Amino acid sequence: MVATNPHLLGLLVACWALYLVVLGVWIVLQKREPAATLSWLLGLALLPYLGFLVYHVFGPQRIRRNRLRRSHNRAMMQSPQIETEQGEAAELVRLGQATTGLPATSSAEVTLLVDGAAKYTAVLADIARAEHHVHLEYYIYEPDHTGAALRDALVERARAGVRVRVLLDFVGSSASRRFFTPLLEAGGELAWFHPMRFGRFWQRPWTNLRTHRKIVIIDGRIGYTGGMNIADQQDERLRSDAYRDLHMRLVGKSVRVLQLVFAEDWAYATGQRDFLAEVKRQTPPADAGPIRTQVLTSGPDSNWEAIHRAHVGAIHSAKTRVWMTTPYFVPGEAAMMALTSAALAGLDVRLLVPQVSDSRIVTLAARSYFGELLLAGVRIYEYRSRLLHSKTLLVDDHLALIGSANFDHRSFRLNFEVSVLFDDTGVAAALAQHIESEFAHAPRVQRGRRRPLLTARLPEALARLCSPLL
């Protein structure tokens, strides 16, 4: 027994070395940020074999949807006349077009909806008037009071002959197919984004690649998007601790582009390749509106991180102020450089985050960045009334960015997200008024505050080490 131990030990060491070499080459060849690459390599080294399973399921990966993104498919949904690139954000709009393939467009109306009461009331009223189709895409759909009310509204329209399609994330949504049985029996359709698959072992699962988008399209004329899911947890009428969130209602040509985003996701999830042509017939033309609009999408099917680039580009373009709200704040180097540079240049830079988010490690990681930001002159506020869930960026008096994307690595790289960039003083003024009202519930974080080593500084530093993996 003793004689064989050295041989067994040598075999284990050789297997471990081979494991590190093979996985190391695989990860290094992906050419991602050095910090993220080194973090994964360290994790794999400390967790032999188990680390491979973790990386196989949760590690960064790309998926191919090129067949759904060919120019002729998108041209089918675009209006014959593309909006001209005007306004102070023309460069950002061109960036958005280049990174997403989506055209510059416009909106006739943009209504900001604060919290669930405003959003759900408006959505249900518009669905009740639907005549042709209702399309929904959500990350979280709960089978609770809010979810049942929306389902029943969809059932009523489906029975009236309206085409109803619901696309839900398989991991995020707990509403089951059984919950939607009344809708299916009424003629509605239900699909799941990236359901669990059990194929060949070398086919990496999509467990970590979710659609975080929140989209509602009604008759191709009215669109909704923003940060709110479908859950009682987001309705202050039902829960005193409901999330504090922001959504928006759009009317105009921009709805046509949101329709395209949904159509591509539906075709990808269901395999219905002719769906784009069907949607084109269902989407009426719209006149150009006064509000310059650029729809932005990002996800693991693109290397360009369009929403991330739009944030950083907008911050760099600022002349007077940069105000941001986000529930998750885990910035990369480019974003930190942009924020601190703006503050050092004397701009009014403010960051509004929840005092405690629904993820302890993300809360700790976010606070690890506070010291550098405060030193540069960024004013940081921690929202304490409820959990802040809105994702917005306000730049100067004309630029507003609102959507589903958090300011973190997951939203910028792993999730399928949608945000909307507005170059319009009216939308910017409405967003500024909303954010300013939030500061009343968010005490300012002060420099020189007491930060105990074991309960604050060390946990935050350790959480920051994990930030490239979050």
mmCIF file of N, CA and C in Angstrom, residues 118-160:
data_model
loop_
_atom_site.group_PDB
_atom_site.id
_atom_site.type_symbol
_atom_site.label_atom_id
_atom_site.label_comp_id
_atom_site.label_asym_id
_atom_site.label_seq_id
_atom_site.Cartn_x
_atom_site.Cartn_y
_atom_site.Cartn_z
ATOM 1 N N ALA A 118 -48.466 52.553 -11.426
ATOM 2 C CA ALA A 118 -48.552 53.302 -12.686
ATOM 3 C C ALA A 118 -48.353 52.381 -13.877
ATOM 4 N N LYS A 119 -47.370 51.506 -13.787
ATOM 5 C CA LYS A 119 -47.061 50.645 -14.927
ATOM 6 C C LYS A 119 -48.169 49.637 -15.199
ATOM 7 N N TYR A 120 -48.587 48.881 -14.185
ATOM 8 C CA TYR A 120 -49.569 47.835 -14.404
ATOM 9 C C TYR A 120 -50.922 48.411 -14.818
ATOM 10 N N THR A 121 -51.304 49.554 -14.255
ATOM 11 C CA THR A 121 -52.567 50.185 -14.637
ATOM 12 C C THR A 121 -52.550 50.553 -16.119
ATOM 13 N N ALA A 122 -51.444 51.148 -16.574
ATOM 14 C CA ALA A 122 -51.346 51.556 -17.969
ATOM 15 C C ALA A 122 -51.312 50.351 -18.908
ATOM 16 N N VAL A 123 -50.542 49.329 -18.560
ATOM 17 C CA VAL A 123 -50.423 48.146 -19.419
ATOM 18 C C VAL A 123 -51.770 47.443 -19.558
ATOM 19 N N LEU A 124 -52.460 47.242 -18.450
ATOM 20 C CA LEU A 124 -53.747 46.553 -18.508
ATOM 21 C C LEU A 124 -54.765 47.343 -19.328
ATOM 22 N N ALA A 125 -54.739 48.661 -19.204
ATOM 23 C CA ALA A 125 -55.670 49.482 -19.977
ATOM 24 C C ALA A 125 -55.382 49.384 -21.470
ATOM 25 N N ASP A 126 -54.106 49.404 -21.858
ATOM 26 C CA ASP A 126 -53.760 49.306 -23.281
ATOM 27 C C ASP A 126 -54.050 47.911 -23.824
ATOM 28 N N ILE A 127 -53.796 46.874 -23.027
ATOM 29 C CA ILE A 127 -54.098 45.513 -23.479
ATOM 30 C C ILE A 127 -55.596 45.345 -23.705
ATOM 31 N N ALA A 128 -56.399 45.937 -22.847
ATOM 32 C CA ALA A 128 -57.855 45.824 -22.995
ATOM 33 C C ALA A 128 -58.342 46.413 -24.309
ATOM 34 N N ARG A 129 -57.563 47.343 -24.901
ATOM 35 C CA ARG A 129 -57.945 47.965 -26.175
ATOM 36 C C ARG A 129 -57.243 47.331 -27.380
ATOM 37 N N ALA A 130 -56.456 46.279 -27.160
ATOM 38 C CA ALA A 130 -55.709 45.647 -28.255
ATOM 39 C C ALA A 130 -56.669 45.064 -29.292
ATOM 40 N N GLU A 131 -56.294 45.195 -30.564
ATOM 41 C CA GLU A 131 -57.135 44.718 -31.656
ATOM 42 C C GLU A 131 -56.473 43.630 -32.491
ATOM 43 N N HIS A 132 -55.151 43.653 -32.613
ATOM 44 C CA HIS A 132 -54.471 42.712 -33.498
ATOM 45 C C HIS A 132 -53.563 41.734 -32.745
ATOM 46 N N HIS A 133 -52.660 42.273 -31.922
ATOM 47 C CA HIS A 133 -51.725 41.380 -31.237
ATOM 48 C C HIS A 133 -51.189 42.027 -29.970
ATOM 49 N N VAL A 134 -50.742 41.183 -29.057
ATOM 50 C CA VAL A 134 -50.052 41.604 -27.839
ATOM 51 C C VAL A 134 -48.839 40.706 -27.685
ATOM 52 N N HIS A 135 -47.659 41.305 -27.596
ATOM 53 C CA HIS A 135 -46.412 40.557 -27.418
ATOM 54 C C HIS A 135 -45.780 40.942 -26.087
ATOM 55 N N LEU A 136 -45.393 39.943 -25.300
ATOM 56 C CA LEU A 136 -44.745 40.187 -24.020
ATOM 57 C C LEU A 136 -43.469 39.375 -23.919
ATOM 58 N N GLU A 137 -42.428 39.992 -23.369
ATOM 59 C CA GLU A 137 -41.178 39.297 -23.056
ATOM 60 C C GLU A 137 -40.710 39.772 -21.685
ATOM 61 N N TYR A 138 -40.511 38.821 -20.754
ATOM 62 C CA TYR A 138 -40.129 39.191 -19.394
ATOM 63 C C TYR A 138 -39.120 38.204 -18.818
ATOM 64 N N TYR A 139 -38.278 38.752 -17.953
ATOM 65 C CA TYR A 139 -37.340 37.923 -17.197
ATOM 66 C C TYR A 139 -38.054 37.217 -16.041
ATOM 67 N N ILE A 140 -38.820 37.968 -15.251
ATOM 68 C CA ILE A 140 -39.550 37.407 -14.113
ATOM 69 C C ILE A 140 -41.045 37.592 -14.345
ATOM 70 N N TYR A 141 -41.774 36.486 -14.267
ATOM 71 C CA TYR A 141 -43.227 36.512 -14.290
ATOM 72 C C TYR A 141 -43.684 35.583 -13.167
ATOM 73 N N GLU A 142 -44.260 36.159 -12.122
ATOM 74 C CA GLU A 142 -44.674 35.376 -10.962
ATOM 75 C C GLU A 142 -46.165 35.017 -11.062
ATOM 76 N N PRO A 143 -46.532 33.814 -10.614
ATOM 77 C CA PRO A 143 -47.946 33.405 -10.631
ATOM 78 C C PRO A 143 -48.701 33.927 -9.412
ATOM 79 N N ASP A 144 -48.593 35.209 -9.151
ATOM 80 C CA ASP A 144 -49.219 35.812 -7.983
ATOM 81 C C ASP A 144 -50.396 36.684 -8.428
ATOM 82 N N HIS A 145 -50.823 37.598 -7.574
ATOM 83 C CA HIS A 145 -51.963 38.447 -7.903
ATOM 84 C C HIS A 145 -51.707 39.253 -9.173
ATOM 85 N N THR A 146 -50.538 39.874 -9.259
ATOM 86 C CA THR A 146 -50.196 40.684 -10.432
ATOM 87 C C THR A 146 -50.112 39.828 -11.684
ATOM 88 N N GLY A 147 -49.435 38.687 -11.586
ATOM 89 C CA GLY A 147 -49.316 37.802 -12.731
ATOM 90 C C GLY A 147 -50.653 37.263 -13.203
ATOM 91 N N ALA A 148 -51.531 36.919 -12.263
ATOM 92 C CA ALA A 148 -52.843 36.398 -12.629
ATOM 93 C C ALA A 148 -53.699 37.464 -13.307
ATOM 94 N N ALA A 149 -53.615 38.706 -12.810
ATOM 95 C CA ALA A 149 -54.395 39.787 -13.413
ATOM 96 C C ALA A 149 -53.976 40.022 -14.858
ATOM 97 N N LEU A 150 -52.663 40.006 -15.112
ATOM 98 C CA LEU A 150 -52.179 40.198 -16.475
ATOM 99 C C LEU A 150 -52.554 39.015 -17.350
ATOM 100 N N ARG A 151 -52.399 37.792 -16.820
ATOM 101 C CA ARG A 151 -52.774 36.604 -17.601
ATOM 102 C C ARG A 151 -54.243 36.660 -17.990
ATOM 103 N N ASP A 152 -55.108 37.005 -17.045
ATOM 104 C CA ASP A 152 -56.542 37.038 -17.329
ATOM 105 C C ASP A 152 -56.867 38.092 -18.384
ATOM 106 N N ALA A 153 -56.150 39.227 -18.357
ATOM 107 C CA ALA A 153 -56.360 40.249 -19.381
ATOM 108 C C ALA A 153 -55.951 39.720 -20.754
ATOM 109 N N LEU A 154 -54.888 38.952 -20.801
ATOM 110 C CA LEU A 154 -54.445 38.364 -22.062
ATOM 111 C C LEU A 154 -55.421 37.299 -22.548
ATOM 112 N N VAL A 155 -55.960 36.525 -21.616
ATOM 113 C CA VAL A 155 -56.946 35.503 -21.980
ATOM 114 C C VAL A 155 -58.169 36.149 -22.620
ATOM 115 N N GLU A 156 -58.640 37.241 -22.045
ATOM 116 C CA GLU A 156 -59.809 37.931 -22.580
ATOM 117 C C GLU A 156 -59.562 38.401 -24.009
ATOM 118 N N ARG A 157 -58.384 38.954 -24.276
ATOM 119 C CA ARG A 157 -58.061 39.426 -25.620
ATOM 120 C C ARG A 157 -57.886 38.257 -26.590
ATOM 121 N N ALA A 158 -57.266 37.166 -26.121
ATOM 122 C CA ALA A 158 -57.088 36.004 -26.990
ATOM 123 C C ALA A 158 -58.441 35.437 -27.406
ATOM 124 N N ARG A 159 -59.390 35.399 -26.497
ATOM 125 C CA ARG A 159 -60.736 34.915 -26.833
ATOM 126 C C ARG A 159 -61.431 35.832 -27.830
ATOM 127 N N ALA A 160 -61.023 37.094 -27.846
ATOM 128 C CA ALA A 160 -61.607 38.048 -28.793
ATOM 129 C C ALA A 160 -60.920 37.999 -30.155
#
